XYZ file of C-alpha atoms in Angstrom:
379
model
C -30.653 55.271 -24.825
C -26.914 55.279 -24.967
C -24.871 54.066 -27.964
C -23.779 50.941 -25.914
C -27.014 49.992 -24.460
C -28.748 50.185 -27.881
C -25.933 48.240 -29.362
C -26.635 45.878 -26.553
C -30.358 45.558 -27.849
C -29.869 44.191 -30.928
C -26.816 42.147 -29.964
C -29.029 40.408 -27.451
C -31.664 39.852 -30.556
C -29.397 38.353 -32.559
C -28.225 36.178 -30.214
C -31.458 34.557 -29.374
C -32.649 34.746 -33.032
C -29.925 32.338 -33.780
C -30.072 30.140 -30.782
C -33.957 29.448 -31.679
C -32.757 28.578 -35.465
C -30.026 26.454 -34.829
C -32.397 24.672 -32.224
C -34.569 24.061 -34.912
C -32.123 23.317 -37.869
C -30.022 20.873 -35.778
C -32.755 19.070 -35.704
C -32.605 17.915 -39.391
C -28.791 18.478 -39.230
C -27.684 16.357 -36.452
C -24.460 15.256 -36.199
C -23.661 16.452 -40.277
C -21.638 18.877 -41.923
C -22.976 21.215 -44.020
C -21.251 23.508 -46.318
C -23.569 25.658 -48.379
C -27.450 26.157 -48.149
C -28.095 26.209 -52.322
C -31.399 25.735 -52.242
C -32.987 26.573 -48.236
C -31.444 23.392 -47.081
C -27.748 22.769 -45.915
C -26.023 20.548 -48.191
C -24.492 17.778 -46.029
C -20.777 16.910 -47.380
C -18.555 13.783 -46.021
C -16.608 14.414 -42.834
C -13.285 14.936 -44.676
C -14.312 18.515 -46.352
C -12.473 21.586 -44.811
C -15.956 22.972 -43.522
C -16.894 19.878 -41.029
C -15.595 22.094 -38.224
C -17.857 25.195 -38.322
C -20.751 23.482 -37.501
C -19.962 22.245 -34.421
C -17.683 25.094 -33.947
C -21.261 27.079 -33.837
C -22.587 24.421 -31.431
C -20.102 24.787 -29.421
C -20.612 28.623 -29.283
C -24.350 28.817 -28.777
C -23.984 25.760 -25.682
C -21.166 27.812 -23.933
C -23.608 30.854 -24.230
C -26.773 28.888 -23.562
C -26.062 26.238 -21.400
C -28.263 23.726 -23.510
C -26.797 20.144 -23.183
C -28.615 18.888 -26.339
C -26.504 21.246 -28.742
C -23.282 20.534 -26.917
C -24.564 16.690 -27.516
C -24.235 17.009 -31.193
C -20.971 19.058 -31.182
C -19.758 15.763 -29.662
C -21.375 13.713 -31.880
C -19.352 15.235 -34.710
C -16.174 15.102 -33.346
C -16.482 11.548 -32.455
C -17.150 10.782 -36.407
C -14.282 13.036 -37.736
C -12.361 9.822 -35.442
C -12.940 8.122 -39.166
C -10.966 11.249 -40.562
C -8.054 12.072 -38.334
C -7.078 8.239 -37.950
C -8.129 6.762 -41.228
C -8.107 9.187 -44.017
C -5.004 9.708 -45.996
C -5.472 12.824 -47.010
C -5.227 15.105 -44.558
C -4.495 18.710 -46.111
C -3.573 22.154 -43.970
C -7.252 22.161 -43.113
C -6.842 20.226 -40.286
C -6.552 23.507 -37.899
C -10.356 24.300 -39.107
C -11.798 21.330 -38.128
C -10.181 20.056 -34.707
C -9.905 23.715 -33.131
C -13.848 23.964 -33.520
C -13.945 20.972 -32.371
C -11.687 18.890 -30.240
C -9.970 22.484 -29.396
C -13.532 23.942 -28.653
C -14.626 20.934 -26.392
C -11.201 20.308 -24.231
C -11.410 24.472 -23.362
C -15.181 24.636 -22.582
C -15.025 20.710 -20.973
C -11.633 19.821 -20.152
C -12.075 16.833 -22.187
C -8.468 14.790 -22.420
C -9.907 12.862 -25.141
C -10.701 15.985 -27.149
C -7.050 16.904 -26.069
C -5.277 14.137 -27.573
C -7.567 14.613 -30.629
C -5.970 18.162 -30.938
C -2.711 17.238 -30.461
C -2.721 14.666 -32.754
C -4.365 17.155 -35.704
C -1.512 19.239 -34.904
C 1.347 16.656 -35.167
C -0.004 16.230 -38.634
C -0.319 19.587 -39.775
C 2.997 20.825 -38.370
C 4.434 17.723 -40.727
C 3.052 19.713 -43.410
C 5.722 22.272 -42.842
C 8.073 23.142 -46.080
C 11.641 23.967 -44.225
C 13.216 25.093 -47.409
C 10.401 27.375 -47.865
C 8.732 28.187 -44.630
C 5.494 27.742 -45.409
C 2.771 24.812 -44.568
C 1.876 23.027 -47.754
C -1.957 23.647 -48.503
C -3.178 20.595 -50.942
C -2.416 17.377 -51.614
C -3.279 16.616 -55.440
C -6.187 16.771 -56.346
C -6.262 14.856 -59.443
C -3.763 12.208 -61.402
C -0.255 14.511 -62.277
C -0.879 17.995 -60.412
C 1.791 19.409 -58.575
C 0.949 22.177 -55.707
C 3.915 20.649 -53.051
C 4.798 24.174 -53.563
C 1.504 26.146 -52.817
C 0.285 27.680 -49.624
C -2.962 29.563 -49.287
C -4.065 32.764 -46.839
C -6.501 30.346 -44.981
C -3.984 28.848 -43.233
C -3.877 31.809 -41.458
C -6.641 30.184 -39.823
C -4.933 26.799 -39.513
C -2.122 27.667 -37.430
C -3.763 28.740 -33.729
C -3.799 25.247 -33.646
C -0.220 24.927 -33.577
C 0.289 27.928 -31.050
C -2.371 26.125 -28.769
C 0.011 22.605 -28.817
C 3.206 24.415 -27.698
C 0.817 25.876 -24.800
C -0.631 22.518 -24.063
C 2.737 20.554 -23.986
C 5.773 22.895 -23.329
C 6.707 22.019 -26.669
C 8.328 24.952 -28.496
C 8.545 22.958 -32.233
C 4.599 23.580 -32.854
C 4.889 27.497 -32.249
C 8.439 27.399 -34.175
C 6.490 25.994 -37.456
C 3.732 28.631 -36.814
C 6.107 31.464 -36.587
C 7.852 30.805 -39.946
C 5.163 30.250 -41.601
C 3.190 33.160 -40.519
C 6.324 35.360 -41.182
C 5.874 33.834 -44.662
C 2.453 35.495 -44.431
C 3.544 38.845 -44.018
C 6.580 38.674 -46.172
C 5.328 37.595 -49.477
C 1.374 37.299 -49.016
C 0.170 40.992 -47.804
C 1.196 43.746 -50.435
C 2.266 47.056 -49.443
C -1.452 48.442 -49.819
C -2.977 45.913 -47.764
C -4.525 43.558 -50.075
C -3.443 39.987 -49.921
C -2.692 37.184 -52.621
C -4.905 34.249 -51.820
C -1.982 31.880 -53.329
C 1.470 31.751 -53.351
C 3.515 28.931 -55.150
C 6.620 28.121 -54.787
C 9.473 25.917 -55.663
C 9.035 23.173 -53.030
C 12.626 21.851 -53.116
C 14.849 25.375 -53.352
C 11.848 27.777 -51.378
C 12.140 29.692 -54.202
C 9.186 32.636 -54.642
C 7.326 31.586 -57.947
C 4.503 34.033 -57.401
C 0.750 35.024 -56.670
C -2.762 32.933 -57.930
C -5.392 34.103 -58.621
C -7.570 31.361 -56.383
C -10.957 32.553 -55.881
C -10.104 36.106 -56.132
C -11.036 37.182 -59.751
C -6.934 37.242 -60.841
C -3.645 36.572 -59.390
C -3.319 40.864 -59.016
C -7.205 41.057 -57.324
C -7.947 41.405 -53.790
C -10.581 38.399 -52.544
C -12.101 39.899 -49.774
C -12.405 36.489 -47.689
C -9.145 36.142 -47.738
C -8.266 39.694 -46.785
C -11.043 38.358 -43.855
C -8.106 35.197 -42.987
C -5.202 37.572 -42.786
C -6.584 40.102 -40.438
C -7.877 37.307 -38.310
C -4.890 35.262 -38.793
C -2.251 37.674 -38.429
C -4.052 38.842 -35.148
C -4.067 35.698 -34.047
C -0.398 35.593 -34.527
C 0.236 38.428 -32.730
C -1.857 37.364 -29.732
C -0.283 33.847 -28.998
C 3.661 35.478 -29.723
C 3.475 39.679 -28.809
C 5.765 39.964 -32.452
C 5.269 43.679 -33.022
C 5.256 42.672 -37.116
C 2.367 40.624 -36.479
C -0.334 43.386 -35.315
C 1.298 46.282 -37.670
C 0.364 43.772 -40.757
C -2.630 43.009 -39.189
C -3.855 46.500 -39.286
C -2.460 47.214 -42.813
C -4.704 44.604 -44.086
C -7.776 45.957 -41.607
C -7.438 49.296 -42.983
C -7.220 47.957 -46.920
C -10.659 46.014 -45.871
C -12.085 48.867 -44.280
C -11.217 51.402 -47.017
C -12.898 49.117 -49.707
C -16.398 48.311 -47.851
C -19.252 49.284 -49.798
C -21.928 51.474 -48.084
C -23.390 48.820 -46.027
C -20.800 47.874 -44.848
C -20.876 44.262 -46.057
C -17.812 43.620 -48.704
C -17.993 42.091 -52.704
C -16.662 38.869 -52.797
C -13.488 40.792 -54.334
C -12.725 43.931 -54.088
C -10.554 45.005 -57.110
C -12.800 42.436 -59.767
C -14.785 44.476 -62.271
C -17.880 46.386 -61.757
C -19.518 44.182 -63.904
C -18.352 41.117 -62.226
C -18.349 42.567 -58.777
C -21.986 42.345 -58.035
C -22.679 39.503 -55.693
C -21.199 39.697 -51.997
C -19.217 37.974 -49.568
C -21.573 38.044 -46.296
C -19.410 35.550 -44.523
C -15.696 37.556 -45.611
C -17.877 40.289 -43.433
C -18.418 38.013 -40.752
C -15.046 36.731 -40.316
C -13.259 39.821 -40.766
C -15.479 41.163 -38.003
C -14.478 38.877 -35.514
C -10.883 39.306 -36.287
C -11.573 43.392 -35.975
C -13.076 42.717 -32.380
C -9.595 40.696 -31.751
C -7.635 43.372 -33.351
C -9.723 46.274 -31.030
C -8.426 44.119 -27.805
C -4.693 43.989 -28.847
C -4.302 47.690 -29.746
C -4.475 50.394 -26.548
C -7.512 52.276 -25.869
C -7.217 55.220 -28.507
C -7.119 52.947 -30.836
C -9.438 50.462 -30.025
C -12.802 51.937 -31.334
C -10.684 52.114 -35.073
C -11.435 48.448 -35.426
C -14.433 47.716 -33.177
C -16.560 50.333 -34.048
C -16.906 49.221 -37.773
C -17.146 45.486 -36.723
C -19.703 45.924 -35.008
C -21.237 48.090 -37.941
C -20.527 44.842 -40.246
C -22.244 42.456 -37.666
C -25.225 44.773 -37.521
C -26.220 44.779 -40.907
C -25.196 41.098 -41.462
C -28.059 40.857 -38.863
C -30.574 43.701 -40.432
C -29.646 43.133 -44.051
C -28.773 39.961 -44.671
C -30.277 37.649 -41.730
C -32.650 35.053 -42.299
C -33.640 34.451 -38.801
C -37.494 34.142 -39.119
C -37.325 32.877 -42.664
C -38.288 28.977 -41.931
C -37.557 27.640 -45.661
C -34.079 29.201 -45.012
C -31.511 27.025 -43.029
C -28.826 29.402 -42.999
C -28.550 32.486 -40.720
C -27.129 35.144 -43.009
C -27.652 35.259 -46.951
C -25.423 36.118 -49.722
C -22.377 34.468 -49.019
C -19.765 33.793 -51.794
C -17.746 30.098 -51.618
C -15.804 30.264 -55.037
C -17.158 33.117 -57.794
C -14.602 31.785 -60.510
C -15.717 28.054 -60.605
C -19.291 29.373 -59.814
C -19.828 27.340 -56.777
C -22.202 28.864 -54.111
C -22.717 31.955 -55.011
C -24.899 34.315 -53.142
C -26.130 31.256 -50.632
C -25.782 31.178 -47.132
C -22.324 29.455 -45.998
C -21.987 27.393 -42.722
C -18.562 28.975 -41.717
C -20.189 32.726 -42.458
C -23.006 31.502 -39.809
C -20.237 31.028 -37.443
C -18.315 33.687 -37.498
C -21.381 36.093 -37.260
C -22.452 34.157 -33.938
C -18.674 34.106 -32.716
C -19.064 38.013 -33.765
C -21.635 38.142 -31.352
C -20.228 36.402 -28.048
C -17.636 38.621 -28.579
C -19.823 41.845 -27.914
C -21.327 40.003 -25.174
C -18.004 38.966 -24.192
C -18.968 35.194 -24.487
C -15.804 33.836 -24.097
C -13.462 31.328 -24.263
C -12.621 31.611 -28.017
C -11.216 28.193 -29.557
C -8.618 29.892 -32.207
C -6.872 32.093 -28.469
């Protein structure tokens, strides 16, 4: 059997493994949004958290794959109730590209739906007002409590956030939404990816001059570490970037920060939650940093020429295989989530080594992309 065709094999395994578990979990799950499985179960959180996208972002992925109406069903279902969110909620952070390109994004490219359009374009109207001209940067947060000030801070997620913005200058003719995307993902590569590779997670600064204050510490273990989700956002992200503009500065960041990542993986491939904390605080992995970051490899492989392609997707698919051997919990039915020992936030010591909904989704969106499973809602 060839390399390919026993890649192929387990590909195909993992595929249907998940299918038949989120057939059976949506059944308790419906049209929720869960987060974190603590416990075997998904905790359920209101529709406003940043995570109420991946959920039916998965749905979305497993219907286009599948065919079956009854997931794509509740993948509507929840973007009908983030309605409540996106016209009634007042505080609407940079977040927004999460949850309407997995879901209003996802449905208008797989249905055509010019409901789910408008829903899109309207999340991106309000994240592109989140744009800091002085700085050139989206603002992350709004306060989270009485008296704190972060008008200055942007995050590496946002990475994430911004395809959304790339996708409304496609849909309308409008250059404005790629303009804000541009600066702020130059911002990215300026002042948020060191020389090495390793990226802060957040950078403040002075929201009225632009002024560079400096780098947080965030969930990484200090302001100096090297969180390996985040690394996971700005290979994805900065990919991303690359694909919806052709800017040359883009994919040579892109790979800087895929070769720090890939450098720093432990032997099975799967990285620590951060990869310059302490040995002694190091322990506990980040199963969905490996998931995303493998998705944005497979990206990467298809932007680069063929000599270099097999650089990126060889040890992607690597990652996604022992995800699937290593850390699945397919056939564990007292186990909602699909792949174990994912870490959320190791400094506040919030779900740790639990299975994390937006892990689950980018191993399956891993997957369609070996199968070739397209479309994908962040291109």
């Amino acid at each position: 059997m060839t390399e390919q065709a026993a890649q192929a094999v387990w590909v195909n395994e993992a595929w249907g493994k998940a299918l038949d578990k989120v057939r059976r979990t949506s059944q308790r799950i419906g049209a929720g949004f869960p987060h974190a499985s603590p416990n075997g179960e998904y905790v359920l959180e209101p529709p406003h958290w940043w995570t109420a996208g991946f959920w039916p972002g998965l749905l979305w992925l497993l219907y286009n794959g599948s065919g079956d109406e009854r997931l794509r069903g509740i993948a509507e279902e929840c973007e009908a109730r983030l309605d409540e969110v996106l016209d009634g909620y007042t505080r609407l952070d940079h977040d927004l590209g999460f949850m309407w390109t997995l879901t209003s994004l996802a449905s208008y490219k797989l249905t055509g739906s010019e409901e789910s359009k408008r829903r899109a374009l309207k999340a991106a109207n309000y994240l592109a007002a989140r744009f800091n001209l002085k700085g050139r940067f989206i603002r992350a947060w709004n306060p989270w409590s009485a008296g704190e000030d972060n008008a200055g801070v942007a995050i590496i997620d946002c990475a994430m956030n911004v395809p959304l913005l790339f996708q409304a200058s496609a849909m309308t003719g409008d250059p404005r939404y790629r303009h804000v995307a541009e600066a702020h993902m130059d911002t990215v590569a300026a002042d948020f990816v060191r020389p090495d590779g390793s990226v802060y997670h957040i950078m403040r600064y002075d929201p009225d001059t632009g002024e560079r204050i400096g780098g947080l510490g965030g969930q990484g273990y200090a302001p100096e570490s090297a969180w390996s989700r985040g690394t996971a956002w700005a290979i994805y992200g900065l990919t991303l970037a690359y694909h919806h503009t052709g800017k040359q500065a883009y994919l040579d960041t892109a790979k800087r920060v895929a070769h720090f990542f890939l450098a720093n993986l432990p032997e099975d491939h799967v990285p620590h939650w951060d990869f310059r904390a302490p040995l002694e605080e190091r322990q506990y992995r980040d199963s969905s940093a490996g998931a995303c970051a493998a998705s944005g490899l497979l990206l990467l492989s298809d932007q680069v020429g063929e000599l270099e392609a097999a650089v990126y997707r060889e040890p992607a698919a690597r990652m996604l295989e022992s995800l699937y051997v290593n850390y699945g919990a397919f056939d564990d039915h007292a186990q909602e989530g699909l792949i174990l020992h994912g870490t959320s936030h190791y400094p506040n010591q919030t779900n740790v080594n639990v299975p994390l909904i937006y892990g689950d989704f980018f191993f399956v969106e891993g997957l369609a992309r070996l199968q070739g499973k397209g479309p994908f809602y962040w291109e």
